[in-house]
Amino acid sequence: MFQSDYIILVIGMGFVTYLTRWIPLSVLAGRKLPSWLIEWLDLIPAAILSALLLPLLVTTGEPRHIELFRPELLVAIPTFLFALKTKSLAGTVILGMLLFWLAGKIM
Amino acid sequence: MINCYNTGSITSIWQNHIPTMPIKLESDIRTEITQGLAAAWPVCLGYVPLGLAFGVLAQKAGLHPLQIGFMSLLVFAGSAQFIAISMLSSGAAITSIIFTTLMVNLRHLLMSSALSVYLTRAKRIVLPLFAYGITDESFAVNLSKFKYSNWNIKRALVVNHASNISWIASTVAGGYSGQFIPAKAFGIDYALISMFICLLIFQLRGRKYIITAIIAGASAVILSVTVPGNSYIILASILAATLGVVLRKWIKKV
């Protein structure tokens, strides 16, 4: 890939990404939102994180299909319990990586 | 949600009563930075394995460390960058990579909207700078801080930019060390997943959040195997949050 093509690619990616971050702030900040919208926005983080996470644990391949017995899901159980108990982001990341690495050695 | 309209009120009262005190102000800035960094460090640390992993993959796809740093600086969106690299190596067109980036990052619309609730008192001039640093992780940290503590835009900016520096530095470092590290070493593949697990737990603060998360997760799995591409993330999130609001009276009774 040519250098100039790469620069165009990165500027394009940066531009569209910035728009998704900036538009709601410029439109919504400083306004009083209706209570149902605040409640909806309050549920969005839990929804997004769960929607990001679950498919990573129980689906695989191209085209994507469901496969339950994978190290990803197995390791997620102790990692989940550890996170629930400690609420430590860094600790959870390190433990998850360690367990996944061990699972790769054993399985 | 009563809390959200009080954000920043303590500092503004304080400023009204003591208008000019340079020494105090300096220590005030120092407090903001210390508080921001205290909240940011797990995110920064979490970005190190992710950034290294990204740098290694990008180097293997033929990018120079400086090109990697350039992308991390301008885009600063982990999953979109990972996808871009895999599309680059399979020879995808620039336009389709940019379009995919937009689709993957549409979720920022929701995060940025959720944060805007707490930024009604912030100076409008810093909002563009704040927008730049909104990621899954900085969003989750800042949101819970805004909600449960005396958080303000300055501290939130420290969180965003500290994570940004950590991301750029570790992706570039990954680019330089890529040739020495095998692709799957040290469970690097699992860094993102375990980070999502912990961030999700931060969000599960009551029954309605748990029910919403279950609906989102289940529908995301179903959509991900039926709808091509990555649109399942935004579809499942909107569906689950909408159901959560619609069913909220029923959820309270259960």
PDB file of N, CA, C and O in Angstrom, chain A residues 3 5-6 13-14 17-18 20-21 24-26 28-29 38-42 44-45 47-48 50 52 55 64 72 75-76 80 84 87 90 93 96-97 100-101, chain B residues 1 5 45 67 71 74-76 84 94 101 105 108-110 112-113 116 124 128 131-132 134 139 147 186-187 190 201-202 209 213 216-217 224 232 237 242 248:
ATOM      1  N   GLN A   3       2.158   5.035   0.676  1.00  0.00           N
ATOM      2  CA  GLN A   3       2.155   5.915   1.829  1.00  0.00           C
ATOM      3  C   GLN A   3       0.961   6.872   1.807  1.00  0.00           C
ATOM      4  O   GLN A   3       0.258   7.046   2.789  1.00  0.00           O
ATOM      5  N   ASP A   5      -1.906   6.627   0.212  1.00  0.00           N
ATOM      6  CA  ASP A   5      -3.159   5.890   0.419  1.00  0.00           C
ATOM      7  C   ASP A   5      -3.396   5.646   1.897  1.00  0.00           C
ATOM      8  O   ASP A   5      -4.510   5.777   2.397  1.00  0.00           O
ATOM      9  N   TYR A   6      -2.315   5.298   2.600  1.00  0.00           N
ATOM     10  CA  TYR A   6      -2.435   5.021   4.024  1.00  0.00           C
ATOM     11  C   TYR A   6      -2.851   6.275   4.784  1.00  0.00           C
ATOM     12  O   TYR A   6      -3.704   6.219   5.672  1.00  0.00           O
ATOM     13  N   MET A  13     -10.674   7.377   8.543  1.00  0.00           N
ATOM     14  CA  MET A  13     -11.099   6.637   9.737  1.00  0.00           C
ATOM     15  C   MET A  13     -11.216   7.585  10.934  1.00  0.00           C
ATOM     16  O   MET A  13     -12.177   7.521  11.705  1.00  0.00           O
ATOM     17  N   GLY A  14     -10.223   8.463  11.079  1.00  0.00           N
ATOM     18  CA  GLY A  14     -10.227   9.418  12.187  1.00  0.00           C
ATOM     19  C   GLY A  14     -11.419  10.359  12.103  1.00  0.00           C
ATOM     20  O   GLY A  14     -12.080  10.643  13.106  1.00  0.00           O
ATOM     21  N   THR A  17     -14.743   8.543  12.918  1.00  0.00           N
ATOM     22  CA  THR A  17     -14.760   8.190  14.341  1.00  0.00           C
ATOM     23  C   THR A  17     -15.027   9.433  15.194  1.00  0.00           C
ATOM     24  O   THR A  17     -15.821   9.401  16.132  1.00  0.00           O
ATOM     25  N   TYR A  18     -14.366  10.542  14.823  1.00  0.00           N
ATOM     26  CA  TYR A  18     -14.558  11.767  15.593  1.00  0.00           C
ATOM     27  C   TYR A  18     -16.008  12.240  15.528  1.00  0.00           C
ATOM     28  O   TYR A  18     -16.570  12.689  16.532  1.00  0.00           O
ATOM     29  N   THR A  20     -18.704  10.474  15.321  1.00  0.00           N
ATOM     30  CA  THR A  20     -19.572   9.705  16.220  1.00  0.00           C
ATOM     31  C   THR A  20     -19.396  10.138  17.673  1.00  0.00           C
ATOM     32  O   THR A  20     -20.292   9.964  18.482  1.00  0.00           O
ATOM     33  N   ARG A  21     -18.230  10.705  17.990  1.00  0.00           N
ATOM     34  CA  ARG A  21     -17.988  11.135  19.380  1.00  0.00           C
ATOM     35  C   ARG A  21     -18.472  12.559  19.624  1.00  0.00           C
ATOM     36  O   ARG A  21     -18.855  12.904  20.741  1.00  0.00           O
ATOM     37  N   PRO A  24     -23.182  13.945  19.280  1.00  0.00           N
ATOM     38  CA  PRO A  24     -24.103  13.982  20.424  1.00  0.00           C
ATOM     39  C   PRO A  24     -23.723  15.026  21.465  1.00  0.00           C
ATOM     40  O   PRO A  24     -24.604  15.687  22.024  1.00  0.00           O
ATOM     41  N   LEU A  25     -22.414  15.217  21.690  1.00  0.00           N
ATOM     42  CA  LEU A  25     -22.003  16.214  22.683  1.00  0.00           C
ATOM     43  C   LEU A  25     -22.413  17.607  22.237  1.00  0.00           C
ATOM     44  O   LEU A  25     -22.925  18.406  23.017  1.00  0.00           O
ATOM     45  N   SER A  26     -22.215  17.921  20.960  1.00  0.00           N
ATOM     46  CA  SER A  26     -22.519  19.274  20.501  1.00  0.00           C
ATOM     47  C   SER A  26     -24.023  19.510  20.448  1.00  0.00           C
ATOM     48  O   SER A  26     -24.486  20.623  20.659  1.00  0.00           O
ATOM     49  N   LEU A  28     -26.463  17.613  22.312  1.00  0.00           N
ATOM     50  CA  LEU A  28     -27.220  17.330  23.539  1.00  0.00           C
ATOM     51  C   LEU A  28     -26.749  18.092  24.766  1.00  0.00           C
ATOM     52  O   LEU A  28     -27.562  18.442  25.622  1.00  0.00           O
ATOM     53  N   ALA A  29     -25.408  18.358  24.864  1.00  0.00           N
ATOM     54  CA  ALA A  29     -24.903  18.995  26.092  1.00  0.00           C
ATOM     55  C   ALA A  29     -25.525  20.372  26.252  1.00  0.00           C
ATOM     56  O   ALA A  29     -25.657  21.128  25.300  1.00  0.00           O
ATOM     57  N   ILE A  38     -33.127  10.000  29.412  1.00  0.00           N
ATOM     58  CA  ILE A  38     -32.057   9.827  30.394  1.00  0.00           C
ATOM     59  C   ILE A  38     -32.031   8.380  30.877  1.00  0.00           C
ATOM     60  O   ILE A  38     -30.977   7.766  30.983  1.00  0.00           O
ATOM     61  N   GLU A  39     -33.223   7.824  31.120  1.00  0.00           N
ATOM     62  CA  GLU A  39     -33.282   6.430  31.563  1.00  0.00           C
ATOM     63  C   GLU A  39     -32.746   5.479  30.497  1.00  0.00           C
ATOM     64  O   GLU A  39     -32.038   4.518  30.793  1.00  0.00           O
ATOM     65  N   TRP A  40     -33.084   5.799  29.235  1.00  0.00           N
ATOM     66  CA  TRP A  40     -32.627   4.974  28.114  1.00  0.00           C
ATOM     67  C   TRP A  40     -31.106   5.039  28.007  1.00  0.00           C
ATOM     68  O   TRP A  40     -30.434   4.018  27.891  1.00  0.00           O
ATOM     69  N   LEU A  41     -30.560   6.258  28.082  1.00  0.00           N
ATOM     70  CA  LEU A  41     -29.106   6.431  27.968  1.00  0.00           C
ATOM     71  C   LEU A  41     -28.392   5.773  29.140  1.00  0.00           C
ATOM     72  O   LEU A  41     -27.271   5.287  29.003  1.00  0.00           O
ATOM     73  N   ASP A  42     -29.051   5.717  30.291  1.00  0.00           N
ATOM     74  CA  ASP A  42     -28.485   5.109  31.480  1.00  0.00           C
ATOM     75  C   ASP A  42     -28.333   3.593  31.310  1.00  0.00           C
ATOM     76  O   ASP A  42     -27.432   2.986  31.886  1.00  0.00           O
ATOM     77  N   ILE A  44     -27.828   2.158  28.308  1.00  0.00           N
ATOM     78  CA  ILE A  44     -27.003   1.877  27.134  1.00  0.00           C
ATOM     79  C   ILE A  44     -25.643   1.236  27.443  1.00  0.00           C
ATOM     80  O   ILE A  44     -25.278   0.248  26.808  1.00  0.00           O
ATOM     81  N   PRO A  45     -24.883   1.744  28.447  1.00  0.00           N
ATOM     82  CA  PRO A  45     -23.575   1.137  28.699  1.00  0.00           C
ATOM     83  C   PRO A  45     -23.647  -0.359  29.000  1.00  0.00           C
ATOM     84  O   PRO A  45     -22.890  -1.143  28.408  1.00  0.00           O
ATOM     85  N   ALA A  47     -25.918  -2.382  28.147  1.00  0.00           N
ATOM     86  CA  ALA A  47     -26.349  -3.058  26.921  1.00  0.00           C
ATOM     87  C   ALA A  47     -25.189  -3.207  25.942  1.00  0.00           C
ATOM     88  O   ALA A  47     -24.931  -4.297  25.419  1.00  0.00           O
ATOM     89  N   ILE A  48     -24.446  -2.111  25.703  1.00  0.00           N
ATOM     90  CA  ILE A  48     -23.345  -2.173  24.732  1.00  0.00           C
ATOM     91  C   ILE A  48     -22.284  -3.167  25.172  1.00  0.00           C
ATOM     92  O   ILE A  48     -21.828  -3.998  24.389  1.00  0.00           O
ATOM     93  N   SER A  50     -22.470  -5.721  27.156  1.00  0.00           N
ATOM     94  CA  SER A  50     -22.934  -7.101  27.057  1.00  0.00           C
ATOM     95  C   SER A  50     -23.011  -7.546  25.591  1.00  0.00           C
ATOM     96  O   SER A  50     -22.652  -8.677  25.258  1.00  0.00           O
ATOM     97  N   LEU A  52     -21.169  -6.426  23.178  1.00  0.00           N
ATOM     98  CA  LEU A  52     -19.800  -6.606  22.693  1.00  0.00           C
ATOM     99  C   LEU A  52     -19.240  -7.941  23.176  1.00  0.00           C
ATOM    100  O   LEU A  52     -18.573  -8.660  22.441  1.00  0.00           O
ATOM    101  N   PRO A  55     -21.070 -12.258  22.263  1.00  0.00           N
ATOM    102  CA  PRO A  55     -20.700 -12.918  21.004  1.00  0.00           C
ATOM    103  C   PRO A  55     -19.221 -13.310  20.951  1.00  0.00           C
ATOM    104  O   PRO A  55     -18.878 -14.322  20.325  1.00  0.00           O
ATOM    105  N   ARG A  64     -19.946 -16.567  11.042  1.00  0.00           N
ATOM    106  CA  ARG A  64     -20.040 -16.728  12.481  1.00  0.00           C
ATOM    107  C   ARG A  64     -21.076 -17.794  12.868  1.00  0.00           C
ATOM    108  O   ARG A  64     -22.160 -17.834  12.319  1.00  0.00           O
ATOM    109  N   GLU A  72     -12.509 -19.419  25.534  1.00  0.00           N
ATOM    110  CA  GLU A  72     -12.971 -18.045  25.794  1.00  0.00           C
ATOM    111  C   GLU A  72     -14.063 -18.034  26.861  1.00  0.00           C
ATOM    112  O   GLU A  72     -14.036 -17.210  27.776  1.00  0.00           O
ATOM    113  N   VAL A  75     -12.751 -19.592  30.448  1.00  0.00           N
ATOM    114  CA  VAL A  75     -11.911 -18.644  31.197  1.00  0.00           C
ATOM    115  C   VAL A  75     -12.746 -17.462  31.698  1.00  0.00           C
ATOM    116  O   VAL A  75     -12.460 -16.881  32.750  1.00  0.00           O
ATOM    117  N   ALA A  76     -13.816 -17.142  30.966  1.00  0.00           N
ATOM    118  CA  ALA A  76     -14.648 -16.002  31.345  1.00  0.00           C
ATOM    119  C   ALA A  76     -15.296 -16.208  32.715  1.00  0.00           C
ATOM    120  O   ALA A  76     -15.518 -15.229  33.441  1.00  0.00           O
ATOM    121  N   PHE A  80     -14.951 -13.509  35.484  1.00  0.00           N
ATOM    122  CA  PHE A  80     -16.161 -12.806  35.885  1.00  0.00           C
ATOM    123  C   PHE A  80     -16.279 -12.763  37.409  1.00  0.00           C
ATOM    124  O   PHE A  80     -16.533 -11.720  38.004  1.00  0.00           O
ATOM    125  N   LEU A  84     -16.167  -9.533  39.823  1.00  0.00           N
ATOM    126  CA  LEU A  84     -17.300  -9.267  40.704  1.00  0.00           C
ATOM    127  C   LEU A  84     -16.819  -9.052  42.137  1.00  0.00           C
ATOM    128  O   LEU A  84     -17.303  -8.181  42.859  1.00  0.00           O
ATOM    129  N   LYS A  87     -13.617  -5.929  41.758  1.00  0.00           N
ATOM    130  CA  LYS A  87     -13.898  -4.693  41.010  1.00  0.00           C
ATOM    131  C   LYS A  87     -12.613  -4.023  40.537  1.00  0.00           C
ATOM    132  O   LYS A  87     -12.532  -2.793  40.469  1.00  0.00           O
ATOM    133  N   ALA A  90      -7.562  -3.543  36.229  1.00  0.00           N
ATOM    134  CA  ALA A  90      -6.234  -4.023  35.861  1.00  0.00           C
ATOM    135  C   ALA A  90      -6.037  -5.480  36.291  1.00  0.00           C
ATOM    136  O   ALA A  90      -5.537  -6.306  35.523  1.00  0.00           O
ATOM    137  N   VAL A  93      -7.916  -7.846  33.977  1.00  0.00           N
ATOM    138  CA  VAL A  93      -7.255  -8.004  32.672  1.00  0.00           C
ATOM    139  C   VAL A  93      -6.072  -8.953  32.792  1.00  0.00           C
ATOM    140  O   VAL A  93      -5.904  -9.881  31.981  1.00  0.00           O
ATOM    141  N   GLY A  96      -7.326 -12.579  33.495  1.00  0.00           N
ATOM    142  CA  GLY A  96      -7.934 -13.152  32.289  1.00  0.00           C
ATOM    143  C   GLY A  96      -6.884 -13.606  31.293  1.00  0.00           C
ATOM    144  O   GLY A  96      -6.950 -14.718  30.754  1.00  0.00           O
ATOM    145  N   MET A  97      -5.877 -12.750  31.057  1.00  0.00           N
ATOM    146  CA  MET A  97      -4.813 -13.107  30.116  1.00  0.00           C
ATOM    147  C   MET A  97      -4.048 -14.326  30.588  1.00  0.00           C
ATOM    148  O   MET A  97      -3.764 -15.239  29.807  1.00  0.00           O
ATOM    149  N   PHE A 100      -6.174 -17.468  30.239  1.00  0.00           N
ATOM    150  CA  PHE A 100      -6.354 -17.829  28.832  1.00  0.00           C
ATOM    151  C   PHE A 100      -5.075 -18.430  28.266  1.00  0.00           C
ATOM    152  O   PHE A 100      -5.100 -19.370  27.479  1.00  0.00           O
ATOM    153  N   TRP A 101      -3.963 -17.880  28.704  1.00  0.00           N
ATOM    154  CA  TRP A 101      -2.662 -18.380  28.265  1.00  0.00           C
ATOM    155  C   TRP A 101      -2.458 -19.810  28.782  1.00  0.00           C
ATOM    156  O   TRP A 101      -2.056 -20.702  28.036  1.00  0.00           O
TER     157      TRP A 101
ATOM    158  N   MET B   1     -30.349   9.420  39.310  1.00  0.00           N
ATOM    159  CA  MET B   1     -30.139  10.431  38.271  1.00  0.00           C
ATOM    160  C   MET B   1     -30.285  11.862  38.794  1.00  0.00           C
ATOM    161  O   MET B   1     -30.145  12.796  38.044  1.00  0.00           O
ATOM    162  N   TYR B   5     -27.492  16.774  37.737  1.00  0.00           N
ATOM    163  CA  TYR B   5     -27.594  18.219  37.575  1.00  0.00           C
ATOM    164  C   TYR B   5     -26.713  18.974  38.553  1.00  0.00           C
ATOM    165  O   TYR B   5     -26.557  20.166  38.461  1.00  0.00           O
ATOM    166  N   LEU B  45      -3.271   0.845  32.050  1.00  0.00           N
ATOM    167  CA  LEU B  45      -2.619  -0.460  32.166  1.00  0.00           C
ATOM    168  C   LEU B  45      -3.294  -1.480  31.249  1.00  0.00           C
ATOM    169  O   LEU B  45      -2.636  -2.281  30.594  1.00  0.00           O
ATOM    170  N   GLN B  67       3.649   4.667  11.276  1.00  0.00           N
ATOM    171  CA  GLN B  67       2.308   4.595  10.670  1.00  0.00           C
ATOM    172  C   GLN B  67       1.302   4.115  11.704  1.00  0.00           C
ATOM    173  O   GLN B  67       0.159   4.578  11.748  1.00  0.00           O
ATOM    174  N   MET B  71      -2.032   6.194  13.170  1.00  0.00           N
ATOM    175  CA  MET B  71      -3.414   5.702  13.244  1.00  0.00           C
ATOM    176  C   MET B  71      -3.952   5.799  14.672  1.00  0.00           C
ATOM    177  O   MET B  71      -5.081   6.246  14.892  1.00  0.00           O
ATOM    178  N   LEU B  74      -4.866   9.480  15.401  1.00  0.00           N
ATOM    179  CA  LEU B  74      -6.020  10.070  14.711  1.00  0.00           C
ATOM    180  C   LEU B  74      -7.322   9.310  14.957  1.00  0.00           C
ATOM    181  O   LEU B  74      -8.389   9.907  14.974  1.00  0.00           O
ATOM    182  N   VAL B  75      -7.236   7.994  15.110  1.00  0.00           N
ATOM    183  CA  VAL B  75      -8.463   7.202  15.228  1.00  0.00           C
ATOM    184  C   VAL B  75      -8.778   6.924  16.699  1.00  0.00           C
ATOM    185  O   VAL B  75      -9.890   7.156  17.156  1.00  0.00           O
ATOM    186  N   PHE B  76      -7.780   6.412  17.458  1.00  0.00           N
ATOM    187  CA  PHE B  76      -7.939   6.109  18.876  1.00  0.00           C
ATOM    188  C   PHE B  76      -9.220   5.316  19.152  1.00  0.00           C
ATOM    189  O   PHE B  76     -10.078   5.736  19.902  1.00  0.00           O
ATOM    190  N   ALA B  84      -9.524  -2.728  10.978  1.00  0.00           N
ATOM    191  CA  ALA B  84      -8.871  -2.094   9.829  1.00  0.00           C
ATOM    192  C   ALA B  84      -7.621  -2.872   9.413  1.00  0.00           C
ATOM    193  O   ALA B  84      -7.369  -3.063   8.218  1.00  0.00           O
ATOM    194  N   ILE B  94     -10.010   1.183   0.542  1.00  0.00           N
ATOM    195  CA  ILE B  94      -9.987   2.232   1.568  1.00  0.00           C
ATOM    196  C   ILE B  94     -11.400   2.622   1.990  1.00  0.00           C
ATOM    197  O   ILE B  94     -11.699   2.720   3.188  1.00  0.00           O
ATOM    198  N   THR B 101     -15.296   1.221   9.765  1.00  0.00           N
ATOM    199  CA  THR B 101     -14.914   1.999  10.954  1.00  0.00           C
ATOM    200  C   THR B 101     -16.107   2.788  11.484  1.00  0.00           C
ATOM    201  O   THR B 101     -16.386   2.795  12.682  1.00  0.00           O
ATOM    202  N   ASN B 105     -17.949   2.161  15.067  1.00  0.00           N
ATOM    203  CA  ASN B 105     -17.881   3.238  16.054  1.00  0.00           C
ATOM    204  C   ASN B 105     -19.193   3.986  16.259  1.00  0.00           C
ATOM    205  O   ASN B 105     -19.235   4.937  17.039  1.00  0.00           O
ATOM    206  N   HIS B 108     -20.288   4.905  19.685  1.00  0.00           N
ATOM    207  CA  HIS B 108     -19.861   6.140  20.362  1.00  0.00           C
ATOM    208  C   HIS B 108     -20.991   7.158  20.442  1.00  0.00           C
ATOM    209  O   HIS B 108     -21.022   7.974  21.363  1.00  0.00           O
ATOM    210  N   LEU B 109     -21.891   7.132  19.454  1.00  0.00           N
ATOM    211  CA  LEU B 109     -23.036   8.050  19.489  1.00  0.00           C
ATOM    212  C   LEU B 109     -23.785   7.881  20.799  1.00  0.00           C
ATOM    213  O   LEU B 109     -24.177   8.854  21.445  1.00  0.00           O
ATOM    214  N   LEU B 110     -23.956   6.616  21.189  1.00  0.00           N
ATOM    215  CA  LEU B 110     -24.708   6.325  22.406  1.00  0.00           C
ATOM    216  C   LEU B 110     -23.912   6.730  23.647  1.00  0.00           C
ATOM    217  O   LEU B 110     -24.458   7.311  24.585  1.00  0.00           O
ATOM    218  N   SER B 112     -21.435   8.976  23.863  1.00  0.00           N
ATOM    219  CA  SER B 112     -21.320  10.421  23.903  1.00  0.00           C
ATOM    220  C   SER B 112     -22.638  11.047  24.373  1.00  0.00           C
ATOM    221  O   SER B 112     -22.636  12.014  25.147  1.00  0.00           O
ATOM    222  N   SER B 113     -23.765  10.482  23.941  1.00  0.00           N
ATOM    223  CA  SER B 113     -25.066  10.976  24.402  1.00  0.00           C
ATOM    224  C   SER B 113     -25.219  10.776  25.898  1.00  0.00           C
ATOM    225  O   SER B 113     -25.680  11.668  26.620  1.00  0.00           O
ATOM    226  N   SER B 116     -23.187  13.285  27.758  1.00  0.00           N
ATOM    227  CA  SER B 116     -23.626  14.680  27.593  1.00  0.00           C
ATOM    228  C   SER B 116     -24.539  15.116  28.740  1.00  0.00           C
ATOM    229  O   SER B 116     -24.580  16.289  29.094  1.00  0.00           O
ATOM    230  N   ARG B 124     -18.246  25.027  26.785  1.00  0.00           N
ATOM    231  CA  ARG B 124     -18.457  24.409  25.480  1.00  0.00           C
ATOM    232  C   ARG B 124     -17.167  24.287  24.685  1.00  0.00           C
ATOM    233  O   ARG B 124     -17.037  23.418  23.831  1.00  0.00           O
ATOM    234  N   PRO B 128     -15.099  19.727  22.314  1.00  0.00           N
ATOM    235  CA  PRO B 128     -14.453  19.054  21.185  1.00  0.00           C
ATOM    236  C   PRO B 128     -13.219  18.250  21.603  1.00  0.00           C
ATOM    237  O   PRO B 128     -12.968  17.162  21.079  1.00  0.00           O
ATOM    238  N   ALA B 131     -14.491  15.132  23.380  1.00  0.00           N
ATOM    239  CA  ALA B 131     -15.084  14.179  22.440  1.00  0.00           C
ATOM    240  C   ALA B 131     -14.019  13.250  21.861  1.00  0.00           C
ATOM    241  O   ALA B 131     -14.247  12.050  21.710  1.00  0.00           O
ATOM    242  N   TYR B 132     -12.851  13.819  21.581  1.00  0.00           N
ATOM    243  CA  TYR B 132     -11.758  13.050  20.967  1.00  0.00           C
ATOM    244  C   TYR B 132     -11.414  11.803  21.775  1.00  0.00           C
ATOM    245  O   TYR B 132     -11.084  10.767  21.217  1.00  0.00           O
ATOM    246  N   ILE B 134     -13.279   9.835  23.835  1.00  0.00           N
ATOM    247  CA  ILE B 134     -14.325   8.926  24.308  1.00  0.00           C
ATOM    248  C   ILE B 134     -14.104   7.531  23.720  1.00  0.00           C
ATOM    249  O   ILE B 134     -14.191   7.344  22.524  1.00  0.00           O
ATOM    250  N   PHE B 139     -15.075   5.933  28.698  1.00  0.00           N
ATOM    251  CA  PHE B 139     -16.501   6.197  28.897  1.00  0.00           C
ATOM    252  C   PHE B 139     -17.018   5.517  30.153  1.00  0.00           C
ATOM    253  O   PHE B 139     -17.673   6.141  30.993  1.00  0.00           O
ATOM    254  N   LYS B 147     -21.314   9.702  38.000  1.00  0.00           N
ATOM    255  CA  LYS B 147     -22.527   9.289  38.671  1.00  0.00           C
ATOM    256  C   LYS B 147     -22.356   9.207  40.183  1.00  0.00           C
ATOM    257  O   LYS B 147     -23.240   9.608  40.928  1.00  0.00           O
ATOM    258  N   PHE B 186       1.323 -14.936  25.770  1.00  0.00           N
ATOM    259  CA  PHE B 186       0.875 -14.333  27.038  1.00  0.00           C
ATOM    260  C   PHE B 186      -0.624 -14.054  27.090  1.00  0.00           C
ATOM    261  O   PHE B 186      -1.054 -13.162  27.812  1.00  0.00           O
ATOM    262  N   GLY B 187      -1.445 -14.769  26.335  1.00  0.00           N
ATOM    263  CA  GLY B 187      -2.884 -14.551  26.395  1.00  0.00           C
ATOM    264  C   GLY B 187      -3.318 -13.164  25.955  1.00  0.00           C
ATOM    265  O   GLY B 187      -4.382 -12.689  26.356  1.00  0.00           O
ATOM    266  N   TYR B 190      -6.794 -12.225  24.973  1.00  0.00           N
ATOM    267  CA  TYR B 190      -7.882 -12.192  25.947  1.00  0.00           C
ATOM    268  C   TYR B 190      -7.971 -10.868  26.692  1.00  0.00           C
ATOM    269  O   TYR B 190      -8.890 -10.653  27.479  1.00  0.00           O
ATOM    270  N   ILE B 201     -19.382  -5.535  34.648  1.00  0.00           N
ATOM    271  CA  ILE B 201     -19.731  -5.678  36.069  1.00  0.00           C
ATOM    272  C   ILE B 201     -19.897  -4.314  36.736  1.00  0.00           C
ATOM    273  O   ILE B 201     -20.811  -4.123  37.544  1.00  0.00           O
ATOM    274  N   PHE B 202     -19.047  -3.336  36.367  1.00  0.00           N
ATOM    275  CA  PHE B 202     -19.211  -1.974  36.900  1.00  0.00           C
ATOM    276  C   PHE B 202     -20.614  -1.435  36.599  1.00  0.00           C
ATOM    277  O   PHE B 202     -21.135  -0.609  37.334  1.00  0.00           O
ATOM    278  N   TYR B 209     -30.448  -3.108  35.152  1.00  0.00           N
ATOM    279  CA  TYR B 209     -29.223  -3.196  34.349  1.00  0.00           C
ATOM    280  C   TYR B 209     -28.915  -4.649  33.998  1.00  0.00           C
ATOM    281  O   TYR B 209     -28.479  -4.963  32.896  1.00  0.00           O
ATOM    282  N   ALA B 213     -28.773  -6.144  30.305  1.00  0.00           N
ATOM    283  CA  ALA B 213     -27.549  -6.789  29.823  1.00  0.00           C
ATOM    284  C   ALA B 213     -27.831  -8.192  29.292  1.00  0.00           C
ATOM    285  O   ALA B 213     -27.263  -8.599  28.261  1.00  0.00           O
ATOM    286  N   ALA B 216     -29.491  -7.788  25.942  1.00  0.00           N
ATOM    287  CA  ALA B 216     -28.506  -7.321  24.959  1.00  0.00           C
ATOM    288  C   ALA B 216     -27.574  -8.451  24.538  1.00  0.00           C
ATOM    289  O   ALA B 216     -27.328  -8.654  23.345  1.00  0.00           O
ATOM    290  N   GLY B 217     -27.069  -9.195  25.530  1.00  0.00           N
ATOM    291  CA  GLY B 217     -26.128 -10.272  25.228  1.00  0.00           C
ATOM    292  C   GLY B 217     -26.761 -11.354  24.383  1.00  0.00           C
ATOM    293  O   GLY B 217     -26.198 -11.783  23.371  1.00  0.00           O
ATOM    294  N   SER B 224     -25.620 -11.796  15.772  1.00  0.00           N
ATOM    295  CA  SER B 224     -24.268 -11.931  15.214  1.00  0.00           C
ATOM    296  C   SER B 224     -24.149 -13.148  14.301  1.00  0.00           C
ATOM    297  O   SER B 224     -23.319 -13.160  13.396  1.00  0.00           O
ATOM    298  N   TYR B 232     -24.633  -5.982  14.641  1.00  0.00           N
ATOM    299  CA  TYR B 232     -25.349  -6.596  15.763  1.00  0.00           C
ATOM    300  C   TYR B 232     -25.121  -5.842  17.081  1.00  0.00           C
ATOM    301  O   TYR B 232     -26.003  -5.822  17.936  1.00  0.00           O
ATOM    302  N   SER B 237     -27.937  -3.397  21.336  1.00  0.00           N
ATOM    303  CA  SER B 237     -27.916  -2.406  22.428  1.00  0.00           C
ATOM    304  C   SER B 237     -29.179  -1.559  22.419  1.00  0.00           C
ATOM    305  O   SER B 237     -29.771  -1.307  23.476  1.00  0.00           O
ATOM    306  N   THR B 242     -34.139  -0.118  24.932  1.00  0.00           N
ATOM    307  CA  THR B 242     -35.534   0.263  24.708  1.00  0.00           C
ATOM    308  C   THR B 242     -36.462  -0.643  25.506  1.00  0.00           C
ATOM    309  O   THR B 242     -37.380  -0.159  26.196  1.00  0.00           O
ATOM    310  N   ARG B 248     -39.724  -1.085  32.443  1.00  0.00           N
ATOM    311  CA  ARG B 248     -39.177  -0.697  33.744  1.00  0.00           C
ATOM    312  C   ARG B 248     -40.173  -0.833  34.891  1.00  0.00           C
ATOM    313  O   ARG B 248     -39.791  -1.189  36.001  1.00  0.00           O
TER     314      ARG B 248
END
